[in-house]
Amino acid sequence: MDTPLHTEPNQQQAASERFYSGALNRIRQFMASLGPLLTVAAWWKFGLYPAIGFAFGCAIAYVNFYWLKRVINGFVDRATGTARSGSGQGIVSRFLLRYVLMAIGAYVILAVSPASLNGLLVGLFLPVAAIACEAAYELYAALARGL
Amino acid sequence: MNKLSKLFLILSALSFAVPAFAQGGVSSEVNWVAIAAGFSMAFASGICALAQGKATAAAAEGLARNPAARPGIQLALILGLALIESLALYTLVIIFVKVK
């Protein structure tokens, strides 16, 4: 008799864990969809060069976020003792390489067209916008489930 | 010896009176915004680095204590680091807007 009473909360917990474990993939999808959408909006509102800068910024932010995820995967693997591949030196160098990539992107944009630098800087905030969208989606899902 | 030390004392006092440090006829304005921008970027970078270090240390400690909580800790760590990095970027953007 006890089994159904215990399985229902367990099922709910498993469903909730499944939902929250997909948050990173959803954030990446939000970034992939918001980037082009906002680039077109920037082109329409501010012109070509700021839009190019914004697209560059979005691309750098996307790669930056992806590498951050990979670096943290490697770090967590090492912290839990389940490291499958990758040395600690590789993890640290990848972490630092992200900043080098951002600096190179900013330098290229500044050298080619200083007008698009503002667009580049705004584009770097794409992960923040994606995280805000994810927060709104989780709030909507929680309200839809009746909290 | 005593005279020599007095001589050096006088020379060192005179070295502060070089004409290069004299106030010029033309008033040179100091760009305080640029100086403040440099300091603010340094403060922001330093504090963000401290915050990232603290977040990573706490995540490592949590993972070592409870490896089964890996998905939740990993998600929180990635989001935390991304948001902390964005704080330094906010400062950079403000500097670019204010310092032209």
PDB file of C-alpha atoms in Angstrom, chain A residues 20 23-24 27 64-65 68-69 72-73 75-77 79-80 82 84 95 98-99 102 117-118 121 124-125 127-128 131, chain B residues 52 56-57 59-60 63-64 67 70-71 73-75 77-79 81-83 85-87 89-90 92-93 96-97 100:
ATOM      1  CA  TYR A  20      16.483  21.432 -14.448  1.00  0.00           C
ATOM      2  CA  ALA A  23      18.754  24.170 -18.340  1.00  0.00           C
ATOM      3  CA  LEU A  24      22.214  24.482 -19.906  1.00  0.00           C
ATOM      4  CA  ILE A  27      20.373  28.406 -22.421  1.00  0.00           C
ATOM      5  CA  ASN A  64      33.075  31.611 -24.540  1.00  0.00           C
ATOM      6  CA  PHE A  65      30.060  30.022 -22.846  1.00  0.00           C
ATOM      7  CA  LEU A  68      33.337  27.640 -19.993  1.00  0.00           C
ATOM      8  CA  LYS A  69      30.982  24.651 -19.879  1.00  0.00           C
ATOM      9  CA  ILE A  72      33.856  23.205 -15.791  1.00  0.00           C
ATOM     10  CA  ASN A  73      33.045  19.679 -16.982  1.00  0.00           C
ATOM     11  CA  PHE A  75      37.107  20.591 -13.477  1.00  0.00           C
ATOM     12  CA  VAL A  76      34.163  18.670 -12.001  1.00  0.00           C
ATOM     13  CA  ASP A  77      35.520  15.410 -13.438  1.00  0.00           C
ATOM     14  CA  ALA A  79      37.097  17.161  -8.418  1.00  0.00           C
ATOM     15  CA  THR A  80      34.968  14.016  -8.245  1.00  0.00           C
ATOM     16  CA  THR A  82      36.086  10.642 -12.519  1.00  0.00           C
ATOM     17  CA  ARG A  84      38.250  10.570 -18.285  1.00  0.00           C
ATOM     18  CA  PHE A  95      40.141  28.739 -19.385  1.00  0.00           C
ATOM     19  CA  ARG A  98      38.835  32.269 -23.703  1.00  0.00           C
ATOM     20  CA  TYR A  99      40.148  35.673 -22.655  1.00  0.00           C
ATOM     21  CA  MET A 102      37.879  37.828 -26.598  1.00  0.00           C
ATOM     22  CA  LEU A 117      32.959  48.311 -31.031  1.00  0.00           C
ATOM     23  CA  ASN A 118      29.824  49.262 -29.089  1.00  0.00           C
ATOM     24  CA  LEU A 121      30.486  45.002 -26.295  1.00  0.00           C
ATOM     25  CA  LEU A 124      29.135  39.936 -25.219  1.00  0.00           C
ATOM     26  CA  PHE A 125      26.086  40.087 -22.943  1.00  0.00           C
ATOM     27  CA  PRO A 127      24.625  34.787 -22.161  1.00  0.00           C
ATOM     28  CA  VAL A 128      23.037  37.169 -19.644  1.00  0.00           C
ATOM     29  CA  ILE A 131      19.999  33.205 -18.699  1.00  0.00           C
TER      30      ILE A 131
ATOM     31  CA  GLN B  52      35.084  33.383  -9.077  1.00  0.00           C
ATOM     32  CA  THR B  56      34.921  27.531  -7.567  1.00  0.00           C
ATOM     33  CA  ALA B  57      36.340  26.645  -4.156  1.00  0.00           C
ATOM     34  CA  ALA B  59      31.815  24.056  -5.683  1.00  0.00           C
ATOM     35  CA  ALA B  60      34.920  21.875  -5.320  1.00  0.00           C
ATOM     36  CA  LEU B  63      31.560  18.062  -4.932  1.00  0.00           C
ATOM     37  CA  ALA B  64      34.158  16.461  -2.687  1.00  0.00           C
ATOM     38  CA  PRO B  67      29.672  13.768  -5.562  1.00  0.00           C
ATOM     39  CA  ARG B  70      27.188  16.963  -9.340  1.00  0.00           C
ATOM     40  CA  PRO B  71      24.466  18.127 -11.819  1.00  0.00           C
ATOM     41  CA  ILE B  73      26.490  22.103  -8.452  1.00  0.00           C
ATOM     42  CA  GLN B  74      27.800  22.095 -12.018  1.00  0.00           C
ATOM     43  CA  LEU B  75      24.830  24.087 -13.294  1.00  0.00           C
ATOM     44  CA  LEU B  77      28.846  26.953 -11.013  1.00  0.00           C
ATOM     45  CA  ILE B  78      28.532  27.572 -14.764  1.00  0.00           C
ATOM     46  CA  LEU B  79      25.770  30.129 -14.320  1.00  0.00           C
ATOM     47  CA  LEU B  81      30.847  32.115 -13.295  1.00  0.00           C
ATOM     48  CA  ALA B  82      29.086  33.447 -16.405  1.00  0.00           C
ATOM     49  CA  LEU B  83      27.221  36.061 -14.369  1.00  0.00           C
ATOM     50  CA  GLU B  85      32.226  37.530 -15.673  1.00  0.00           C
ATOM     51  CA  SER B  86      29.421  39.680 -16.972  1.00  0.00           C
ATOM     52  CA  LEU B  87      29.877  42.023 -13.994  1.00  0.00           C
ATOM     53  CA  LEU B  89      32.027  43.306 -18.651  1.00  0.00           C
ATOM     54  CA  TYR B  90      29.482  45.811 -17.308  1.00  0.00           C
ATOM     55  CA  LEU B  92      34.231  47.629 -19.215  1.00  0.00           C
ATOM     56  CA  VAL B  93      31.171  48.857 -21.106  1.00  0.00           C
ATOM     57  CA  PHE B  96      34.000  52.617 -22.954  1.00  0.00           C
ATOM     58  CA  VAL B  97      30.903  54.776 -22.744  1.00  0.00           C
ATOM     59  CA  LYS B 100      36.121  58.606 -25.292  1.00  0.00           C
TER      60      LYS B 100
END
